[in-house]
mmCIF file of C-alpha atoms and ligand atoms in Angstrom:
data_model
loop_
_atom_site.group_PDB
_atom_site.id
_atom_site.type_symbol
_atom_site.label_atom_id
_atom_site.label_comp_id
_atom_site.label_asym_id
_atom_site.label_seq_id
_atom_site.Cartn_x
_atom_site.Cartn_y
_atom_site.Cartn_z
ATOM 1 C CA MET A 1 108.045 97.746 133.091
ATOM 2 C CA LEU A 2 106.557 100.913 134.504
ATOM 3 C CA THR A 3 108.566 104.199 134.394
ATOM 4 C CA CYS A 4 107.838 107.087 136.683
ATOM 5 C CA ALA A 5 107.089 110.351 134.841
ATOM 6 C CA GLY A 6 108.242 112.397 137.798
ATOM 7 C CA CYS A 7 111.707 110.901 138.432
ATOM 8 C CA SER A 8 112.276 108.413 135.489
ATOM 9 C CA TYR A 9 112.841 105.415 137.756
ATOM 10 C CA GLY A 10 111.021 102.215 137.672
ATOM 11 C CA LEU A 11 108.001 101.631 139.839
ATOM 12 C CA SER A 12 107.781 98.380 141.830
ATOM 13 C CA GLY A 13 104.679 96.340 142.497
ATOM 14 C CA GLU A 14 103.217 95.405 145.856
ATOM 15 C CA ARG A 15 100.189 93.707 147.027
ATOM 16 C CA GLN A 16 97.739 95.646 149.216
ATOM 17 C CA LYS A 17 94.543 93.982 150.488
ATOM 18 C CA GLY A 18 94.470 91.737 147.312
ATOM 19 C CA HIS A 19 95.114 94.645 144.954
ATOM 20 C CA ILE A 20 98.328 95.203 143.241
ATOM 21 C CA TYR A 21 99.721 98.763 143.541
ATOM 22 C CA TYR A 22 102.890 100.088 141.792
ATOM 23 C CA ARG A 23 104.701 102.580 143.825
ATOM 24 C CA CYS A 24 107.548 105.075 143.162
ATOM 25 C CA HIS A 25 110.178 104.677 145.856
ATOM 26 C CA THR A 26 111.926 108.112 145.127
ATOM 27 C CA ARG A 27 111.370 110.115 148.315
ATOM 28 C CA SER A 28 111.008 113.605 146.668
ATOM 29 C CA CYS A 29 108.994 112.268 143.736
ATOM 30 C CA PRO A 30 105.570 113.924 143.447
ATOM 31 C CA ILE A 31 104.200 110.729 141.957
ATOM 32 C CA THR A 32 103.312 108.144 144.478
ATOM 33 C CA GLY A 33 101.889 105.211 142.557
ATOM 34 C CA VAL A 34 99.155 103.711 140.496
ATOM 35 C CA GLY A 35 96.787 100.669 140.760
ATOM 36 C CA GLU A 36 96.839 97.734 138.548
ATOM 37 C CA ASP A 37 93.464 98.449 137.243
ATOM 38 C CA ALA A 38 94.482 101.931 135.915
ATOM 39 C CA ILE A 39 97.407 100.243 134.038
ATOM 40 C CA HIS A 40 95.130 97.682 132.572
ATOM 41 C CA GLY A 41 92.690 100.455 131.470
ATOM 42 C CA ALA A 42 95.397 102.376 129.774
ATOM 43 C CA LEU A 43 96.720 99.250 128.021
ATOM 44 C CA TRP A 44 93.234 98.299 127.002
ATOM 45 C CA SER A 45 92.400 101.598 125.480
ATOM 46 C CA ARG A 46 95.727 101.629 123.540
ATOM 47 C CA LEU A 47 95.445 97.975 122.310
ATOM 48 C CA PHE A 48 91.774 98.280 121.395
ATOM 49 C CA PRO A 49 92.390 100.273 118.201
ATOM 50 C CA LEU A 50 94.666 97.502 117.053
ATOM 51 C CA GLU A 51 91.920 95.068 116.961
ATOM 52 C CA LEU A 52 91.015 94.003 113.398
ATOM 53 C CA SER A 53 87.546 93.062 112.323
ATOM 54 C CA VAL A 54 87.160 89.792 110.584
ATOM 55 C CA ALA A 55 86.679 91.665 107.282
ATOM 56 C CA GLU A 56 89.825 93.775 107.796
ATOM 57 C CA ALA A 57 91.885 90.707 108.689
ATOM 58 C CA ALA A 58 90.682 88.839 105.472
ATOM 59 C CA GLU A 59 91.365 91.826 103.270
ATOM 60 C CA LEU A 60 94.819 92.379 104.804
ATOM 61 C CA GLU A 61 95.603 88.633 104.306
ATOM 62 C CA ASP A 62 94.628 88.825 100.669
ATOM 63 C CA GLN A 63 96.900 91.839 100.156
ATOM 64 C CA ILE A 64 99.873 90.156 101.819
ATOM 65 C CA ALA A 65 99.263 86.940 99.842
ATOM 66 C CA GLN A 66 99.228 89.062 96.776
ATOM 67 C CA ALA A 67 102.478 90.686 97.615
ATOM 68 C CA GLY A 68 104.100 87.386 98.309
ATOM 69 C CA GLY A 69 102.896 86.102 94.946
ATOM 70 C CA GLU A 70 104.313 89.056 93.084
ATOM 71 C CA LEU A 71 107.630 88.611 94.839
ATOM 72 C CA ALA A 72 107.747 84.991 93.910
ATOM 73 C CA GLN A 73 106.845 85.831 90.292
ATOM 74 C CA SER A 74 109.660 88.237 89.857
ATOM 75 C CA ARG A 75 111.989 85.691 91.256
ATOM 76 C CA ASP A 76 110.760 83.100 88.698
ATOM 77 C CA GLU A 77 111.385 85.480 85.963
ATOM 78 C CA LEU A 78 114.875 86.206 87.019
ATOM 79 C CA VAL A 79 115.637 82.448 87.343
ATOM 80 C CA HIS A 80 114.305 81.924 83.859
ATOM 81 C CA ALA A 81 116.411 84.696 82.396
ATOM 82 C CA LEU A 82 119.477 83.158 84.041
ATOM 83 C CA ASP A 83 118.677 79.731 82.647
ATOM 84 C CA LEU A 84 118.603 81.181 79.188
ATOM 85 C CA LYS A 85 122.001 82.788 79.694
ATOM 86 C CA LEU A 86 123.421 79.537 81.079
ATOM 87 C CA LYS A 87 122.117 77.670 78.016
ATOM 88 C CA SER A 88 123.854 80.160 75.720
ATOM 89 C CA VAL A 89 127.142 79.754 77.640
ATOM 90 C CA GLU A 90 126.919 76.063 77.297
ATOM 91 C CA SER A 91 126.427 76.204 73.642
ATOM 92 C CA ARG A 92 129.227 78.662 73.077
ATOM 93 C CA LEU A 93 131.479 76.231 75.186
ATOM 94 C CA ALA A 94 130.444 73.433 72.843
ATOM 95 C CA ARG A 95 131.106 75.366 69.733
ATOM 96 C CA LEU A 96 134.477 76.580 71.012
ATOM 97 C CA THR A 97 135.554 72.993 71.744
ATOM 98 C CA ASP A 98 134.400 71.990 68.212
ATOM 99 C CA ALA A 99 136.408 74.868 66.700
ATOM 100 C CA TYR A 100 139.431 73.752 68.705
ATOM 101 C CA LEU A 101 139.075 70.144 67.555
ATOM 102 C CA ASP A 102 138.697 71.256 63.971
ATOM 103 C CA GLU A 103 141.894 73.148 64.471
ATOM 104 C CA ALA A 104 140.053 76.394 63.595
ATOM 105 C CA VAL A 105 141.499 78.035 66.761
ATOM 106 C CA ASP A 106 144.900 77.634 68.327
ATOM 107 C CA ARG A 107 145.314 76.250 71.734
ATOM 108 C CA ALA A 108 146.169 79.689 73.525
ATOM 109 C CA ILE A 109 143.061 81.241 72.243
ATOM 110 C CA PHE A 110 140.958 78.235 73.014
ATOM 111 C CA GLU A 111 142.183 78.207 76.664
ATOM 112 C CA GLN A 112 141.672 81.882 77.052
ATOM 113 C CA LYS A 113 138.134 81.732 75.696
ATOM 114 C CA LYS A 114 137.306 78.679 77.551
ATOM 115 C CA LEU A 115 138.375 80.262 80.851
ATOM 116 C CA SER A 116 136.252 83.336 80.369
ATOM 117 C CA LEU A 117 133.225 81.169 79.510
ATOM 118 C CA LEU A 118 133.758 79.038 82.545
ATOM 119 C CA LEU A 119 133.974 82.131 84.737
ATOM 120 C CA GLU A 120 130.849 83.479 83.209
ATOM 121 C CA ARG A 121 129.117 80.182 83.887
ATOM 122 C CA LYS A 122 130.219 80.218 87.524
ATOM 123 C CA SER A 123 128.927 83.718 87.996
ATOM 124 C CA LEU A 124 125.540 82.869 86.452
ATOM 125 C CA GLU A 125 125.258 79.701 88.531
ATOM 126 C CA ASP A 126 125.922 81.692 91.703
ATOM 127 C CA GLN A 127 123.307 84.398 90.669
ATOM 128 C CA ARG A 128 120.839 81.486 90.012
ATOM 129 C CA ARG A 129 121.440 79.924 93.435
ATOM 130 C CA LEU A 130 120.924 83.307 95.167
ATOM 131 C CA ALA A 131 117.715 83.941 93.167
ATOM 132 C CA ILE A 132 116.159 80.574 94.095
ATOM 133 C CA GLN A 133 117.128 81.039 97.887
ATOM 134 C CA GLY A 134 115.652 84.401 97.478
ATOM 135 C CA ASP A 135 115.419 86.835 100.361
ATOM 136 C CA PRO A 136 112.056 86.011 101.842
ATOM 137 C CA ARG A 137 112.900 88.229 104.842
ATOM 138 C CA GLU A 138 110.720 91.072 103.795
ATOM 139 C CA ILE A 139 107.626 89.124 103.132
ATOM 140 C CA ASN A 140 108.224 86.946 106.287
ATOM 141 C CA ASN A 141 108.375 90.073 108.390
ATOM 142 C CA LEU A 142 105.154 91.285 106.764
ATOM 143 C CA ARG A 143 103.421 88.090 107.633
ATOM 144 C CA ASP A 144 104.844 87.814 111.209
ATOM 145 C CA ASN A 145 103.823 91.328 112.075
ATOM 146 C CA PHE A 146 100.334 90.680 110.631
ATOM 147 C CA GLU A 147 100.116 87.578 112.771
ATOM 148 C CA LEU A 148 101.043 89.500 115.761
ATOM 149 C CA LEU A 149 98.515 92.216 114.920
ATOM 150 C CA LYS A 150 95.757 89.638 114.306
ATOM 151 C CA MET A 151 96.299 87.697 117.548
ATOM 152 C CA VAL A 152 98.047 89.493 120.230
ATOM 153 C CA PRO A 153 95.878 92.590 120.973
ATOM 154 C CA LEU A 154 92.943 90.217 121.343
ATOM 155 C CA THR A 155 94.517 87.909 123.707
ATOM 156 C CA TYR A 156 95.686 90.623 126.175
ATOM 157 C CA GLY A 157 93.860 90.184 129.410
ATOM 158 C CA LEU A 158 92.775 86.564 128.602
ATOM 159 C CA GLY A 159 95.871 84.695 129.640
ATOM 160 C CA ASN A 160 97.749 84.330 132.774
ATOM 161 C CA PRO A 161 99.979 87.190 134.158
ATOM 162 C CA ASP A 162 103.045 85.753 132.474
ATOM 163 C CA GLU A 163 101.309 85.648 129.068
ATOM 164 C CA ASN A 164 99.985 89.192 129.551
ATOM 165 C CA ARG A 165 103.492 90.374 130.554
ATOM 166 C CA GLU A 166 104.723 88.779 127.244
ATOM 167 C CA ILE A 167 102.128 90.642 125.317
ATOM 168 C CA VAL A 168 102.854 93.904 126.865
ATOM 169 C CA LYS A 169 106.589 93.404 126.292
ATOM 170 C CA THR A 170 105.972 92.499 122.548
ATOM 171 C CA LEU A 171 103.681 95.482 121.839
ATOM 172 C CA THR A 172 104.658 98.301 124.043
ATOM 173 C CA SER A 173 107.850 100.282 124.225
ATOM 174 C CA ASP A 174 107.057 102.606 127.174
ATOM 175 C CA LEU A 175 104.618 102.599 130.135
ATOM 176 C CA LEU A 176 104.934 106.071 131.647
ATOM 177 C CA VAL A 177 103.159 106.648 135.002
ATOM 178 C CA GLN A 178 101.992 110.313 135.237
ATOM 179 C CA PRO A 179 100.081 111.866 138.159
ATOM 180 C CA LYS A 180 96.613 111.241 136.620
ATOM 181 C CA ASN A 181 97.207 108.651 133.882
ATOM 182 C CA VAL A 182 99.419 106.002 132.444
ATOM 183 C CA VAL A 183 100.728 106.823 128.870
ATOM 184 C CA VAL A 184 101.212 103.686 126.764
ATOM 185 C CA LYS A 185 103.570 103.946 123.797
ATOM 186 C CA LEU A 186 103.658 100.979 121.421
ATOM 187 C CA HIS A 187 106.488 99.533 119.369
ATOM 188 C CA SER A 188 106.545 100.235 115.663
ATOM 189 C CA PRO A 189 104.582 99.413 113.562
ATOM 190 C CA PHE A 190 101.771 98.921 116.266
ATOM 191 C CA GLU A 191 101.995 102.580 117.394
ATOM 192 C CA GLU A 192 101.448 103.859 113.903
ATOM 193 C CA ILE A 193 98.559 101.512 113.452
ATOM 194 C CA ALA A 194 96.939 102.428 116.700
ATOM 195 C CA ASN A 195 97.255 106.069 115.794
ATOM 196 C CA ILE A 196 95.020 105.508 112.584
ATOM 197 C CA GLY A 197 92.005 105.166 114.750
ATOM 198 C CA PHE A 198 88.695 104.721 113.143
ATOM 199 C CA VAL A 199 88.345 107.521 110.595
ATOM 200 C CA ARG A 200 84.804 108.339 109.539
ATOM 201 C CA SER A 201 84.412 110.506 106.566
ATOM 202 C CA GLY A 202 82.557 113.741 106.677
ATOM 203 C CA GLY A 203 80.764 115.501 109.467
ATOM 204 C CA ALA A 204 77.566 114.687 111.372
ATOM 205 C CA LEU A 205 75.296 114.999 108.373
ATOM 206 C CA ARG A 206 77.444 112.947 106.072
ATOM 207 C CA ARG A 207 77.818 110.415 108.745
ATOM 208 C CA ARG A 208 74.156 109.964 108.712
ATOM 209 C CA LEU A 209 74.117 109.532 105.048
ATOM 210 C CA ARG A 210 77.161 107.294 104.806
ATOM 211 C CA THR A 211 77.725 105.349 107.938
ATOM 212 C CA VAL A 212 80.328 103.096 106.473
ATOM 213 C CA PRO A 213 83.638 103.941 108.080
ATOM 214 C CA ARG A 214 86.619 104.562 105.631
ATOM 215 C CA SER A 215 88.631 101.453 105.382
ATOM 216 C CA ARG A 216 91.868 101.352 107.565
ATOM 217 C CA VAL A 217 93.121 98.399 105.525
ATOM 218 C CA PRO A 218 95.182 100.313 102.888
ATOM 219 C CA ARG A 219 96.885 102.451 105.617
ATOM 220 C CA ILE A 220 97.474 99.334 107.789
ATOM 221 C CA PHE A 221 99.024 97.540 104.748
ATOM 222 C CA ARG A 222 101.185 100.475 103.976
ATOM 223 C CA ILE A 223 102.431 100.707 107.514
ATOM 224 C CA LEU A 224 103.112 97.040 107.801
ATOM 225 C CA THR A 225 104.930 96.842 104.370
ATOM 226 C CA ARG A 226 107.158 99.825 105.212
ATOM 227 C CA HIS A 227 107.958 98.407 108.540
ATOM 228 C CA ALA A 228 108.858 94.985 107.041
ATOM 229 C CA ALA A 229 111.115 96.585 104.531
ATOM 230 C CA GLU A 230 112.941 98.626 107.278
ATOM 231 C CA GLN A 231 113.361 95.317 109.444
ATOM 232 C CA ALA A 232 114.782 93.474 106.424
ATOM 233 C CA LYS A 233 117.135 96.328 105.794
ATOM 234 C CA GLU A 234 118.377 96.399 109.456
ATOM 235 C CA ALA A 235 118.784 92.599 109.354
ATOM 236 C CA GLU A 236 120.853 92.879 106.203
ATOM 237 C CA CYS A 237 122.941 95.578 107.657
ATOM 238 C CA ALA A 238 123.585 93.633 110.828
ATOM 239 C CA GLU A 239 124.890 90.809 108.694
ATOM 240 C CA CYS A 240 127.226 92.770 106.405
ATOM 241 C CA PRO A 241 130.924 92.817 107.272
ATOM 242 C CA ALA A 242 131.004 96.598 107.361
ATOM 243 C CA SER A 243 128.823 96.655 110.496
ATOM 244 C CA LEU A 244 131.243 94.295 112.323
ATOM 245 C CA ALA A 245 133.963 96.792 112.029
ATOM 246 C CA VAL A 246 131.970 99.458 113.851
HETATM 247 ZN ZN1 ZN B 1 109.023 108.873 140.737
#
């Protein structure tokens, strides 16, 4: 998983006196290698800003639940509106049939009107079915990424090497070995969240007066929401027939 900044090839690990050392095997490359501890250190310092405090996690959980609630509510409203339209189609069908039986309309007009009402009913029923199934993708993505954020950075280093490797795979997109350090780049949205850092308001004086750090929660929520929407859109595009033609 480690890429050499000198030659862009992968580094390979080897054990030396109980320590694991990753070495670049390109002969002319100025970068020789890096020890496992340096990699752990680089990962730790990059994953540390992702760690949510208990209060932050609770606040985010509330906001996500609220977003899910709003989505469900707008779905309920849509289903209700479709139900009203369906009722109206049913009563028009009944009135049309009555008019035909009373011989107020002739057969050709009856058949024509009936067909158009049946088509309208079919379309409304389809819309209703879609609305009930809903597309929970966006809110599910939001929850999934939040769960990852809540759990994964904390568990790095605690598990066995396989588990740690999974965490690194899940969270990081690049591990670049440079002569003096290891640059860790994370996958979206974790990279953006790690970049927020802990923003304190004001300078030294204000910090003394107001030691409470500015909340990261609104920014984290915005990043998570935007990412969830992008993921949902990508998934939708991947399913549509147009993408299969490409
Ligand atoms: Zn190299």
